[in-house]
Coordinates of C-alpha atoms and ligand atoms in Angstrom, one line a residue:
X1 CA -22.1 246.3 161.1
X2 CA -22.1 244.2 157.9
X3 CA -24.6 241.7 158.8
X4 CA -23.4 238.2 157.7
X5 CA -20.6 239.5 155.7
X6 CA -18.6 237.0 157.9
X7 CA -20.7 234.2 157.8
X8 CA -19.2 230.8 158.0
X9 CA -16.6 232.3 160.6
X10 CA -16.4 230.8 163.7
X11 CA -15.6 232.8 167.3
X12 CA -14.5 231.0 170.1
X13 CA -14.5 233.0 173.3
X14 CA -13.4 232.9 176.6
X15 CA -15.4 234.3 179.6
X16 CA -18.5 234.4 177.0
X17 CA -21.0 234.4 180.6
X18 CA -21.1 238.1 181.0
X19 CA -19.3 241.4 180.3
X20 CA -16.9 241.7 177.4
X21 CA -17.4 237.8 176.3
X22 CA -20.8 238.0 176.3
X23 CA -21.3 241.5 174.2
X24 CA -18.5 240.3 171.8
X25 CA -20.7 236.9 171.1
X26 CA -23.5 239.5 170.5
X27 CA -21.3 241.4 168.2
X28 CA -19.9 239.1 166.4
X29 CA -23.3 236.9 166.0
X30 CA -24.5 240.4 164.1
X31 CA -21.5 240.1 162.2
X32 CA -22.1 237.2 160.8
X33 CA -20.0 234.8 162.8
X34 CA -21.0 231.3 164.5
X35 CA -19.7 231.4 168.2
X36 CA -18.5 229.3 170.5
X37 CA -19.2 230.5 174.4
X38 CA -17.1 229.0 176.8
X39 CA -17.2 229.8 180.5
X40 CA -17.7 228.0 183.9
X41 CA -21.2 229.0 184.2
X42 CA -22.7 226.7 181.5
X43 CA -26.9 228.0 182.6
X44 CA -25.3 231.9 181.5
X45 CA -23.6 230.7 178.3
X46 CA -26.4 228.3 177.5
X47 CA -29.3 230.7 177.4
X48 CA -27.0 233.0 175.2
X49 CA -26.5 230.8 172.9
X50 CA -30.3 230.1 172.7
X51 CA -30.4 233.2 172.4
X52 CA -28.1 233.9 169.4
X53 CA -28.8 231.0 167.6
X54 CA -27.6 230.4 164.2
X55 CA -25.1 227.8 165.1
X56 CA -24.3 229.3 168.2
X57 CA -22.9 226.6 171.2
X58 CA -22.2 226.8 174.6
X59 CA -19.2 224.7 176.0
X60 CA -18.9 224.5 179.7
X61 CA -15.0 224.9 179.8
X62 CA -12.7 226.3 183.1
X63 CA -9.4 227.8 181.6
X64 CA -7.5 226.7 184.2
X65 CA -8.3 222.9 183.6
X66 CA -6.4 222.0 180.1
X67 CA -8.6 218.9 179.8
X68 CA -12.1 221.0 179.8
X69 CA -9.9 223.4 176.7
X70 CA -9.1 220.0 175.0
X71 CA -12.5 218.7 174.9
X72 CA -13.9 222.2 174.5
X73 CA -11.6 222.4 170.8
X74 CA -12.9 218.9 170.3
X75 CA -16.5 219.8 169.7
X76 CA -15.6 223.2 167.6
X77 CA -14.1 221.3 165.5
X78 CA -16.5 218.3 165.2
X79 CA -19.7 220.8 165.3
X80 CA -18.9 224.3 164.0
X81 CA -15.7 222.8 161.9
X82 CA -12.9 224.4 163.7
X83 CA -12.4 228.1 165.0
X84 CA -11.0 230.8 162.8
X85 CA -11.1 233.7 166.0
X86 CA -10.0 232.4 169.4
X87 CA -10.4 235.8 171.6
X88 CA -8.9 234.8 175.3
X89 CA -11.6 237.0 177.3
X90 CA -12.0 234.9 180.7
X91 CA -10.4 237.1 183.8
X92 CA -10.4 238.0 186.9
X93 CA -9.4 241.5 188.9
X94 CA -9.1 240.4 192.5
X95 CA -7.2 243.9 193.6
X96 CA -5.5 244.2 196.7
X97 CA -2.2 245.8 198.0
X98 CA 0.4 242.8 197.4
X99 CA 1.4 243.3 200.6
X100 CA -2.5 241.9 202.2
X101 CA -1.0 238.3 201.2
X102 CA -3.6 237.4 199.1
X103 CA -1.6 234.6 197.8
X104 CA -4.3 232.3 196.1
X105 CA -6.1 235.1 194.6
X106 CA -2.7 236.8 193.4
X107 CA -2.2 233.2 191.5
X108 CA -6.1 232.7 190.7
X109 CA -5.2 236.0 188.4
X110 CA -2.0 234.3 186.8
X111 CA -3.6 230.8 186.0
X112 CA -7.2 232.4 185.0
X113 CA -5.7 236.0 183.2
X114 CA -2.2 234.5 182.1
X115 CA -1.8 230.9 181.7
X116 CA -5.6 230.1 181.0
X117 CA -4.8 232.1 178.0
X118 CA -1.6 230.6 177.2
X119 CA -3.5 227.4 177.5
X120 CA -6.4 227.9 175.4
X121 CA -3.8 229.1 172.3
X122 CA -2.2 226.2 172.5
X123 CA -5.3 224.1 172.8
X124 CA -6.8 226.1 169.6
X125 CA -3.6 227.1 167.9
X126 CA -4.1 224.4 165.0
X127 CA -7.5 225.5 163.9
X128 CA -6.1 229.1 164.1
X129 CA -3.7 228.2 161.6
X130 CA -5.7 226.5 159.7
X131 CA -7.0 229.1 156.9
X132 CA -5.4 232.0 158.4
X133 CA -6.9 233.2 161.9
X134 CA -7.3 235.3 164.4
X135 CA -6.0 235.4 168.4
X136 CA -7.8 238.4 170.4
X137 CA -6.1 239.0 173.8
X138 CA -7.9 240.5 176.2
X139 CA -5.3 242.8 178.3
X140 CA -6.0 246.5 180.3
X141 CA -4.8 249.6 180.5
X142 CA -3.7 248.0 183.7
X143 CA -1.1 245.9 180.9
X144 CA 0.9 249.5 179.9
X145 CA 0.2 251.2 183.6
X146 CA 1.0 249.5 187.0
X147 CA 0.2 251.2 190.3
X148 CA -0.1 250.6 193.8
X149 CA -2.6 248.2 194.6
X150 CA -2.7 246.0 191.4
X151 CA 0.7 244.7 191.4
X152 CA -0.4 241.1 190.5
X153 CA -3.5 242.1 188.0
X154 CA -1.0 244.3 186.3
X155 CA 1.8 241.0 186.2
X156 CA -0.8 239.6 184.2
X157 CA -1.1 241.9 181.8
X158 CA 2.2 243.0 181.3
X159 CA 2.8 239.7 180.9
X160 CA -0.1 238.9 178.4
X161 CA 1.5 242.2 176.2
X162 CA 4.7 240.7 176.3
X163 CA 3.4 236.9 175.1
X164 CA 1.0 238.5 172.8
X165 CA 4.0 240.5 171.2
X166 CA 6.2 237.6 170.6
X167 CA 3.4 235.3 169.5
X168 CA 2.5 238.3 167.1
X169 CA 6.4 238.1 165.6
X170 CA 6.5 234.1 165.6
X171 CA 2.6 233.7 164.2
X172 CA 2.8 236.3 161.9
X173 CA 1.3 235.9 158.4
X174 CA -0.9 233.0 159.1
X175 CA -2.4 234.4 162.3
X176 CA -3.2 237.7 163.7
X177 CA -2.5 238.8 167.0
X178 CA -4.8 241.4 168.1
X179 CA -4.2 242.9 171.6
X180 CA -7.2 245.0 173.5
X181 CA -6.2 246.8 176.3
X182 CA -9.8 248.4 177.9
X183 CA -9.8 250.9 181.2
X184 CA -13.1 251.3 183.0
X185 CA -15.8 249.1 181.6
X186 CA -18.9 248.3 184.0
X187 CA -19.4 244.6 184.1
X188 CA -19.1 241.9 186.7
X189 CA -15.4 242.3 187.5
X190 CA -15.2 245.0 189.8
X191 CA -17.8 242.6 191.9
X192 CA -15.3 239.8 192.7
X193 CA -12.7 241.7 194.8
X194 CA -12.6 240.8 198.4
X195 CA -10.3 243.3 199.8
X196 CA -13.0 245.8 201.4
X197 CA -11.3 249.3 201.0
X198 CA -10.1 248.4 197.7
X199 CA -13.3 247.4 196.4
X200 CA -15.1 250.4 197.4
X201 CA -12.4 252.7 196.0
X202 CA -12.7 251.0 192.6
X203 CA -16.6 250.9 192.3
X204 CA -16.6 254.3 192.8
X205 CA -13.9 255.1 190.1
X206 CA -16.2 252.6 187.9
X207 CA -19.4 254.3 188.7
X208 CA -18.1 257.4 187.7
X209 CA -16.3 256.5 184.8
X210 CA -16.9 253.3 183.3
X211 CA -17.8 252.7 179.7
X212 CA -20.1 249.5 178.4
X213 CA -18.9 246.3 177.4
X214 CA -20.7 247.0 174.0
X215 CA -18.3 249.9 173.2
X216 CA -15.7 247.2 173.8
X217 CA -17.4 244.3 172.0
X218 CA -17.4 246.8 168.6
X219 CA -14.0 247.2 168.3
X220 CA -12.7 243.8 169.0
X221 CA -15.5 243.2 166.2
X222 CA -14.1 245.9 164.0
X223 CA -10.6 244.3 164.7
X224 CA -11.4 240.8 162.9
X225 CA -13.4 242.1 160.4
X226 CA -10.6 243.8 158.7
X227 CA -9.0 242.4 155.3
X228 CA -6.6 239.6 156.9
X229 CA -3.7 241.9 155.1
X230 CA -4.6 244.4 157.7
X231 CA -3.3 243.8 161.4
X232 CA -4.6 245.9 164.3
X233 CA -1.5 244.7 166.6
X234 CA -2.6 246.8 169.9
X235 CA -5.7 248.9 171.2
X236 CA -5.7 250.8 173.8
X237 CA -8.8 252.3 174.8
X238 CA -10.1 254.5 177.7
X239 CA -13.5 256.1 179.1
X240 CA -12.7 259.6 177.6
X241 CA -13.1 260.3 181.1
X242 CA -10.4 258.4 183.0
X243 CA -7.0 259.7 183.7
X244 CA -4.5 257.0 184.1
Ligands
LIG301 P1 -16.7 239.7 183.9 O1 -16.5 239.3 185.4 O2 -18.1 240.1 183.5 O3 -16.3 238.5 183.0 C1 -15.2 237.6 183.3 C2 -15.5 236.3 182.5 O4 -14.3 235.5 182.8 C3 -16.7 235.6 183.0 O5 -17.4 235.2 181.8 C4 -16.2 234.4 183.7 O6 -17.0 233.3 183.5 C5 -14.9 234.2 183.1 N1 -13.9 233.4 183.9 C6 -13.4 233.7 185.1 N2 -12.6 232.7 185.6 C7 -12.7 231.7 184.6 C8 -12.1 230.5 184.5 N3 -11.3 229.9 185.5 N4 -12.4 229.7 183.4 C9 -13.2 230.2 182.4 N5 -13.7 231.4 182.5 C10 -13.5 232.2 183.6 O7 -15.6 240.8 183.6 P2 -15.2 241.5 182.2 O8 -16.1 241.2 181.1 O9 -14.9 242.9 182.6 O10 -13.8 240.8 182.0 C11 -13.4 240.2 180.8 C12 -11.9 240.5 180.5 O11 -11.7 241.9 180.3 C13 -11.0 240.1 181.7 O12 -9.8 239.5 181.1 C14 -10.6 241.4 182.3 O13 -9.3 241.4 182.9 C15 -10.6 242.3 181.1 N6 -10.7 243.8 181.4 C16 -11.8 244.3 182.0 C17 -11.9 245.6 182.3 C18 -13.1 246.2 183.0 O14 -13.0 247.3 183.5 N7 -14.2 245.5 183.1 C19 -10.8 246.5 181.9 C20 -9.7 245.9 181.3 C21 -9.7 244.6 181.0 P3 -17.4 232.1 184.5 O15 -17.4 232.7 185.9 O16 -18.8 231.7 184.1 O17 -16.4 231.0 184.3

């Protein structure tokens, strides 16, 4: 890391309460950059932005509530002058066969993972713009391979890839778009499913596989710390150990 050879950058992220939000914050903090932590649980992102200080804030902000994105833009700009990375973080992996009829947690995923992200571009796409920024999309390996089980986690994600692709072609020189696709990384996610057998299948496949949020949090930091000339479009990146 290149301490403060980013300084006077500012990182808005999504989901910054814990897992790969909250290591990237710490990443890019060490970088150089002032962040912006948004999440739901505003005690989390308030103590990490304590925490980090130099300039760091923390913006209670749901994804799925344009208003809270609106007002949430409002203060970047007015207190840290506008973002120059926006990386869409905030998700969540409620697995279970389609066929369990999970309805409102198979459309929690699309309005958190999909539209929550669509959302908070829009919301931030001006200050992107503004001096030539940068859009991290936080995807999976569940974006490039679907399987039985994660049929609406995976629509998310093949649907972020696609979005993310298009918005690469249509942004494109003024804004990079920088697509992270992780497999098994232990944080809070795997904690959230409901579906009993599915759960305990995947915390097993986590506990033997996973790797940390930091080993995430470095490249999305290596991603934006490139010349802007320089576009790192898509990332895939699995524990050496996992399969699929
Ligand atoms: P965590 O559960 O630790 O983090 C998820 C984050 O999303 C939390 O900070 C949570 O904050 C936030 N979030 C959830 N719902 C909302 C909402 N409605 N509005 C705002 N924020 C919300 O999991 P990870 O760090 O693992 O997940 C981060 C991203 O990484 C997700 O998009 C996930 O799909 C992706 N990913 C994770 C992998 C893994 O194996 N862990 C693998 C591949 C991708 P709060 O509840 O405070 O609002």
């Amino acid at each position: 890391m290149h301490a403060n050879s980013h300084s006077g950058r500012v990182a808005v992220i999504t989901g910054a309460s814990s897992g790969i939000g909250e290591a990237t914050a710490r990443a890019l903090t060490a970088d150089g950059f002032r962040v912006a932590l948004l999440a739901r649980r505003v005690d989390r992102i308030q103590a990490l932005a304590d925490e980090l200080g130099d300039g760091a804030i923390a913006i209670e902000a749901d994804v799925t509530d344009r208003d809270s994105l609106v007002a949430a833009a409002q203060r970047v700009q007015d207190e840290l002058g506008g973002a120059d990375v926006l990386v869409n973080n905030a998700g969540v992996m409620l697995l279970a066969p389609f066929t369990s009829e999970q309805r409102a947690e198979q459309r929690q995923m699309v309005e958190v993972n999909l539209l929550g992200a669509m959302t908070a571009t829009e919301v931030f796409l001006d200050q992107l713009r503004d001096g030539g920024g940068d859009l991290v999309n936080i995807s999976s390996v569940a974006g490039r391979t679907a399987r039985a089980g994660n049929a609406a986690y995976a629509a998310t994600k093949w649907g972020m890839n696609g979005w993310s692709e298009a918005l690469r072609q249509e942004l494109q020189p003024d804004v990079r778009v920088i697509v992270v696709e992780p497999g098994a990384v232990a944080t809070e996610l795997v904690n959230h499913i409901t579906h009993g057998e599915t759960k305990e299948a995947i915390e097993q496949f986590y506990d033997a596989t996973s790797i940390t949020a930091d080993d995430i949090a470095e490249i999305i930091a290596f991603a934006v710390t490139r010349p802007h000339s320089v576009s790192l479009n898509e990332i895939l990146v699995r524990p050496t150990r996992q399969q699929g």
